[in-house]
Every structure is written in structure tokens, then in C-alpha cells.
Amino acid sequence: MTPPSPLPRRSAAEQQLLETMLREVFEQRLRFNAVLGLRVVSLALEAPQLAFDMRPELIGHYLHGRLHGGVIAAALDTVGGFAVTVGIAEKFNSETAEQVGHRFGRIGTIDLRTDYLHQGIGRTFTATGHLTRLGGRIASVQMRLENESGLLIATGSAAYVVS
């Protein structure tokens, strides 16, 4: 008996449509992300990344001009969700962009831990997610936030509901 053949991977055109949709969702449609100024840097499965620039609206300590801790936690949480989204898109790589898009509405944070390691000082910050587990109901992610010089500002770990 021969094993069933795997489903065909989505076409390059459909993959491009999916990536365009992900950029639009994470940069514009999720309005809080737009307020933070988050932009998609990488859709790589092993290390999806978002970045944002320091602005006066993001300052948490006016005397030192450092990033607000809530912005740090929000960036880590968002890149964690982004990593889960990229993972789901790959897990269901035979589905169209529209089909995969319907799966994203079920993603939600259920646990988040943030470790603040250095002051949030810099011009540009990059958040990177590493999906450690994508189960049928729960996903786990490790996250990092660095400034433009590579200084590790904060790390995080989170769990997300995916069903």
C-alpha cells in the first residue's frame, strides 16, 4: 500500500498574495501596531521579524528618552503572534491566502512573560520571534527585542491559543 501523496504547496503567486496580506494586517489593519509604527522586516519561518523606530510618543521616561515598558511588551507580544501566524501559514501551505487568513482570527495571547534586560534606548528596534511549538490548540514562542546596535533590550516567552 502506498502512502497518500502530500497536498501540493500553494503557488508562488498565491504565496505572494499571502505575504502581502500578512504585511497589510500587521502594519495597517491591526491599528495598535500602526500606532506603534510596526513594520514587517522578515516573514522567514525560523525568525519572523517586526521593527519600529523610536518616536517621542513611545517614550516612557521623559528625562532619559527611553522606550516605555508597555511598548516593549506589546512589541514582543505582537512578534510572538506574528511568529504563530507565519507558522500557521506554513503548516497549511497547500491552502490559499484566503483560506489561511480565516485561521488567523482564532489566534490570541493566553500567557506572556517579559524580561527587561537593558534600558530601551535606541533609534530603531527589531523584534524577532522563534516558534518553539505549534500544536493543534496551543503555540509557544520565544521573542527578543534588540536596538540597532544589537543590544538585547528584552526577551519574552508566550503561549497563544490557535484554535
PDB file of C-alpha atoms in Angstrom:
ATOM      1  CA  MET A   1       0.000   0.000   0.000  1.00  0.00           C
ATOM      2  CA  THR A   2       1.463   3.372  -0.984  1.00  0.00           C
ATOM      3  CA  PRO A   3       1.209   6.324   1.387  1.00  0.00           C
ATOM      4  CA  PRO A   4      -1.076   9.155   0.315  1.00  0.00           C
ATOM      5  CA  SER A   5       0.702  11.857  -1.646  1.00  0.00           C
ATOM      6  CA  PRO A   6       1.161  15.180   0.136  1.00  0.00           C
ATOM      7  CA  LEU A   7      -1.016  18.089  -0.856  1.00  0.00           C
ATOM      8  CA  PRO A   8       0.586  20.444  -3.369  1.00  0.00           C
ATOM      9  CA  ARG A   9       2.178  23.567  -1.935  1.00  0.00           C
ATOM     10  CA  ARG A  10       0.448  26.871  -2.759  1.00  0.00           C
ATOM     11  CA  SER A  11       1.690  28.540  -5.924  1.00  0.00           C
ATOM     12  CA  ALA A  12       4.282  31.329  -5.893  1.00  0.00           C
ATOM     13  CA  ALA A  13       1.568  33.821  -6.871  1.00  0.00           C
ATOM     14  CA  GLU A  14      -0.666  32.651  -4.018  1.00  0.00           C
ATOM     15  CA  GLN A  15       2.292  32.809  -1.605  1.00  0.00           C
ATOM     16  CA  GLN A  16       2.943  36.408  -2.673  1.00  0.00           C
ATOM     17  CA  LEU A  17      -0.732  37.218  -2.105  1.00  0.00           C
ATOM     18  CA  LEU A  18      -0.497  35.696   1.386  1.00  0.00           C
ATOM     19  CA  GLU A  19       2.649  37.668   2.238  1.00  0.00           C
ATOM     20  CA  THR A  20       1.054  40.903   1.017  1.00  0.00           C
ATOM     21  CA  MET A  21      -1.997  40.153   3.171  1.00  0.00           C
ATOM     22  CA  LEU A  22       0.187  39.497   6.242  1.00  0.00           C
ATOM     23  CA  ARG A  23       2.047  42.780   5.774  1.00  0.00           C
ATOM     24  CA  GLU A  24      -1.219  44.689   5.427  1.00  0.00           C
ATOM     25  CA  VAL A  25      -2.745  43.052   8.501  1.00  0.00           C
ATOM     26  CA  PHE A  26       0.281  43.515  10.769  1.00  0.00           C
ATOM     27  CA  GLU A  27       1.223  47.003   9.559  1.00  0.00           C
ATOM     28  CA  GLN A  28      -2.167  48.637   8.923  1.00  0.00           C
ATOM     29  CA  ARG A  29      -5.268  46.672   9.873  1.00  0.00           C
ATOM     30  CA  LEU A  30      -4.186  45.946  13.440  1.00  0.00           C
ATOM     31  CA  ARG A  31      -4.464  49.595  14.394  1.00  0.00           C
ATOM     32  CA  PHE A  32      -2.382  49.404  17.577  1.00  0.00           C
ATOM     33  CA  ASN A  33       0.505  48.041  15.501  1.00  0.00           C
ATOM     34  CA  ALA A  34       0.163  51.099  13.261  1.00  0.00           C
ATOM     35  CA  VAL A  35       0.208  53.376  16.337  1.00  0.00           C
ATOM     36  CA  LEU A  36       3.473  51.733  17.408  1.00  0.00           C
ATOM     37  CA  GLY A  37       4.804  52.028  13.862  1.00  0.00           C
ATOM     38  CA  LEU A  38       5.476  48.300  13.493  1.00  0.00           C
ATOM     39  CA  ARG A  39       6.593  47.131  10.073  1.00  0.00           C
ATOM     40  CA  VAL A  40       7.298  43.646   8.765  1.00  0.00           C
ATOM     41  CA  VAL A  41      11.018  43.039   8.244  1.00  0.00           C
ATOM     42  CA  SER A  42      11.038  39.280   7.660  1.00  0.00           C
ATOM     43  CA  LEU A  43       8.489  36.557   7.033  1.00  0.00           C
ATOM     44  CA  ALA A  44      11.120  33.814   7.459  1.00  0.00           C
ATOM     45  CA  LEU A  45       9.658  30.833   9.302  1.00  0.00           C
ATOM     46  CA  GLU A  46      12.749  30.428  11.509  1.00  0.00           C
ATOM     47  CA  ALA A  47      12.878  34.093  12.588  1.00  0.00           C
ATOM     48  CA  PRO A  48       9.978  36.367  11.616  1.00  0.00           C
ATOM     49  CA  GLN A  49      10.752  39.993  12.466  1.00  0.00           C
ATOM     50  CA  LEU A  50       8.995  43.282  13.051  1.00  0.00           C
ATOM     51  CA  ALA A  51      10.720  46.634  13.547  1.00  0.00           C
ATOM     52  CA  PHE A  52       9.806  50.141  14.659  1.00  0.00           C
ATOM     53  CA  ASP A  53      11.518  53.484  15.117  1.00  0.00           C
ATOM     54  CA  MET A  54      11.792  55.437  18.349  1.00  0.00           C
ATOM     55  CA  ARG A  55       9.404  58.391  18.462  1.00  0.00           C
ATOM     56  CA  PRO A  56       8.513  60.848  21.237  1.00  0.00           C
ATOM     57  CA  GLU A  57       5.110  59.131  21.642  1.00  0.00           C
ATOM     58  CA  LEU A  58       6.836  55.893  22.698  1.00  0.00           C
ATOM     59  CA  ILE A  59       8.971  57.382  25.465  1.00  0.00           C
ATOM     60  CA  GLY A  60       8.301  56.038  28.940  1.00  0.00           C
ATOM     61  CA  HIS A  61      10.828  58.093  30.896  1.00  0.00           C
ATOM     62  CA  TYR A  62      10.914  61.706  29.736  1.00  0.00           C
ATOM     63  CA  LEU A  63      14.236  62.556  31.394  1.00  0.00           C
ATOM     64  CA  HIS A  64      16.137  59.740  29.703  1.00  0.00           C
ATOM     65  CA  GLY A  65      14.143  59.299  26.496  1.00  0.00           C
ATOM     66  CA  ARG A  66      13.867  55.564  26.840  1.00  0.00           C
ATOM     67  CA  LEU A  67      11.224  53.293  25.436  1.00  0.00           C
ATOM     68  CA  HIS A  68       8.127  52.666  27.571  1.00  0.00           C
ATOM     69  CA  GLY A  69       7.985  49.172  29.080  1.00  0.00           C
ATOM     70  CA  GLY A  70       4.471  48.701  27.731  1.00  0.00           C
ATOM     71  CA  VAL A  71       5.725  49.329  24.205  1.00  0.00           C
ATOM     72  CA  ILE A  72       8.439  46.719  24.759  1.00  0.00           C
ATOM     73  CA  ALA A  73       5.911  44.143  25.991  1.00  0.00           C
ATOM     74  CA  ALA A  74       3.491  44.981  23.175  1.00  0.00           C
ATOM     75  CA  ALA A  75       6.220  44.594  20.535  1.00  0.00           C
ATOM     76  CA  LEU A  76       7.239  41.214  21.967  1.00  0.00           C
ATOM     77  CA  ASP A  77       3.627  40.025  22.155  1.00  0.00           C
ATOM     78  CA  THR A  78       2.968  41.160  18.596  1.00  0.00           C
ATOM     79  CA  VAL A  79       6.037  39.459  17.146  1.00  0.00           C
ATOM     80  CA  GLY A  80       5.039  36.317  19.055  1.00  0.00           C
ATOM     81  CA  GLY A  81       1.622  36.394  17.408  1.00  0.00           C
ATOM     82  CA  PHE A  82       3.307  37.137  14.100  1.00  0.00           C
ATOM     83  CA  ALA A  83       5.544  34.061  14.504  1.00  0.00           C
ATOM     84  CA  VAL A  84       2.460  31.928  15.173  1.00  0.00           C
ATOM     85  CA  THR A  85       0.772  33.393  12.097  1.00  0.00           C
ATOM     86  CA  VAL A  86       3.780  32.627   9.893  1.00  0.00           C
ATOM     87  CA  GLY A  87       3.895  29.115  11.371  1.00  0.00           C
ATOM     88  CA  ILE A  88       0.218  28.502  10.628  1.00  0.00           C
ATOM     89  CA  ALA A  89       0.690  29.766   7.068  1.00  0.00           C
ATOM     90  CA  GLU A  90       3.479  27.200   6.615  1.00  0.00           C
ATOM     91  CA  LYS A  91       1.608  24.370   8.367  1.00  0.00           C
ATOM     92  CA  PHE A  92      -1.288  24.837   5.958  1.00  0.00           C
ATOM     93  CA  ASN A  93       0.898  25.582   2.936  1.00  0.00           C
ATOM     94  CA  SER A  94      -1.497  23.943   0.472  1.00  0.00           C
ATOM     95  CA  GLU A  95      -4.303  26.392   1.332  1.00  0.00           C
ATOM     96  CA  THR A  96      -4.966  29.656  -0.453  1.00  0.00           C
ATOM     97  CA  ALA A  97      -4.229  33.002   1.181  1.00  0.00           C
ATOM     98  CA  GLU A  98      -7.942  33.456   1.834  1.00  0.00           C
ATOM     99  CA  GLN A  99      -8.289  30.037   3.490  1.00  0.00           C
ATOM    100  CA  VAL A 100      -5.249  30.623   5.697  1.00  0.00           C
ATOM    101  CA  GLY A 101      -6.494  34.128   6.529  1.00  0.00           C
ATOM    102  CA  HIS A 102      -9.609  32.650   8.145  1.00  0.00           C
ATOM    103  CA  ARG A 103      -7.402  30.734  10.586  1.00  0.00           C
ATOM    104  CA  PHE A 104      -5.787  33.910  11.969  1.00  0.00           C
ATOM    105  CA  GLY A 105      -8.922  35.166  13.700  1.00  0.00           C
ATOM    106  CA  ARG A 106      -8.588  32.421  16.297  1.00  0.00           C
ATOM    107  CA  ILE A 107      -5.092  33.386  17.490  1.00  0.00           C
ATOM    108  CA  GLY A 108      -4.944  35.011  20.925  1.00  0.00           C
ATOM    109  CA  THR A 109      -2.401  35.518  23.698  1.00  0.00           C
ATOM    110  CA  ILE A 110      -3.033  33.355  26.763  1.00  0.00           C
ATOM    111  CA  ASP A 111       0.245  33.880  28.607  1.00  0.00           C
ATOM    112  CA  LEU A 112       3.068  36.404  28.220  1.00  0.00           C
ATOM    113  CA  ARG A 113       6.286  36.882  30.130  1.00  0.00           C
ATOM    114  CA  THR A 114       8.615  39.819  29.513  1.00  0.00           C
ATOM    115  CA  ASP A 115      12.127  40.119  30.911  1.00  0.00           C
ATOM    116  CA  TYR A 116      13.531  43.650  30.706  1.00  0.00           C
ATOM    117  CA  LEU A 117      17.316  43.377  30.363  1.00  0.00           C
ATOM    118  CA  HIS A 118      18.517  46.853  29.316  1.00  0.00           C
ATOM    119  CA  GLN A 119      17.051  50.325  29.032  1.00  0.00           C
ATOM    120  CA  GLY A 120      15.089  50.841  25.844  1.00  0.00           C
ATOM    121  CA  ILE A 121      17.449  53.326  24.288  1.00  0.00           C
ATOM    122  CA  GLY A 122      17.963  53.411  20.538  1.00  0.00           C
ATOM    123  CA  ARG A 123      16.763  54.751  17.218  1.00  0.00           C
ATOM    124  CA  THR A 124      15.347  51.532  15.759  1.00  0.00           C
ATOM    125  CA  PHE A 125      14.159  48.371  17.472  1.00  0.00           C
ATOM    126  CA  THR A 126      13.766  44.909  15.961  1.00  0.00           C
ATOM    127  CA  ALA A 127      11.588  42.206  17.486  1.00  0.00           C
ATOM    128  CA  THR A 128      12.218  38.593  16.478  1.00  0.00           C
ATOM    129  CA  GLY A 129      10.021  35.578  17.190  1.00  0.00           C
ATOM    130  CA  HIS A 130      11.001  31.930  17.378  1.00  0.00           C
ATOM    131  CA  LEU A 131       8.120  29.470  17.246  1.00  0.00           C
ATOM    132  CA  THR A 132       9.047  26.611  19.571  1.00  0.00           C
ATOM    133  CA  ARG A 133       5.805  24.629  19.303  1.00  0.00           C
ATOM    134  CA  LEU A 134       2.724  24.769  17.107  1.00  0.00           C
ATOM    135  CA  GLY A 135       0.147  22.314  18.355  1.00  0.00           C
ATOM    136  CA  GLY A 136      -3.473  21.866  17.450  1.00  0.00           C
ATOM    137  CA  ARG A 137      -4.668  24.209  20.201  1.00  0.00           C
ATOM    138  CA  ILE A 138      -1.639  25.985  21.705  1.00  0.00           C
ATOM    139  CA  ALA A 139       1.515  27.549  20.259  1.00  0.00           C
ATOM    140  CA  SER A 140       4.636  28.562  22.198  1.00  0.00           C
ATOM    141  CA  VAL A 141       7.042  31.316  21.166  1.00  0.00           C
ATOM    142  CA  GLN A 142      10.310  32.849  22.400  1.00  0.00           C
ATOM    143  CA  MET A 143      10.896  36.504  21.480  1.00  0.00           C
ATOM    144  CA  ARG A 144      13.742  39.065  21.522  1.00  0.00           C
ATOM    145  CA  LEU A 145      13.858  42.843  21.199  1.00  0.00           C
ATOM    146  CA  GLU A 146      17.128  44.494  20.151  1.00  0.00           C
ATOM    147  CA  ASN A 147      18.143  48.012  19.260  1.00  0.00           C
ATOM    148  CA  GLU A 148      20.019  48.969  16.070  1.00  0.00           C
ATOM    149  CA  SER A 149      23.398  48.165  17.628  1.00  0.00           C
ATOM    150  CA  GLY A 150      22.281  44.635  18.543  1.00  0.00           C
ATOM    151  CA  LEU A 151      21.875  45.329  22.258  1.00  0.00           C
ATOM    152  CA  LEU A 152      19.341  42.887  23.701  1.00  0.00           C
ATOM    153  CA  ILE A 153      16.718  45.101  25.363  1.00  0.00           C
ATOM    154  CA  ALA A 154      14.231  42.415  26.408  1.00  0.00           C
ATOM    155  CA  THR A 155      13.230  38.807  25.926  1.00  0.00           C
ATOM    156  CA  GLY A 156       9.857  37.211  26.206  1.00  0.00           C
ATOM    157  CA  SER A 157       8.023  33.949  26.075  1.00  0.00           C
ATOM    158  CA  ALA A 158       4.379  33.458  25.348  1.00  0.00           C
ATOM    159  CA  ALA A 159       1.640  30.957  24.692  1.00  0.00           C
ATOM    160  CA  TYR A 160      -1.102  31.557  22.146  1.00  0.00           C
ATOM    161  CA  VAL A 161      -4.384  29.811  21.527  1.00  0.00           C
ATOM    162  CA  VAL A 162      -4.619  28.790  17.872  1.00  0.00           C
ATOM    163  CA  SER A 163      -7.984  27.030  17.653  1.00  0.00           C
TER     164      SER A 163
END
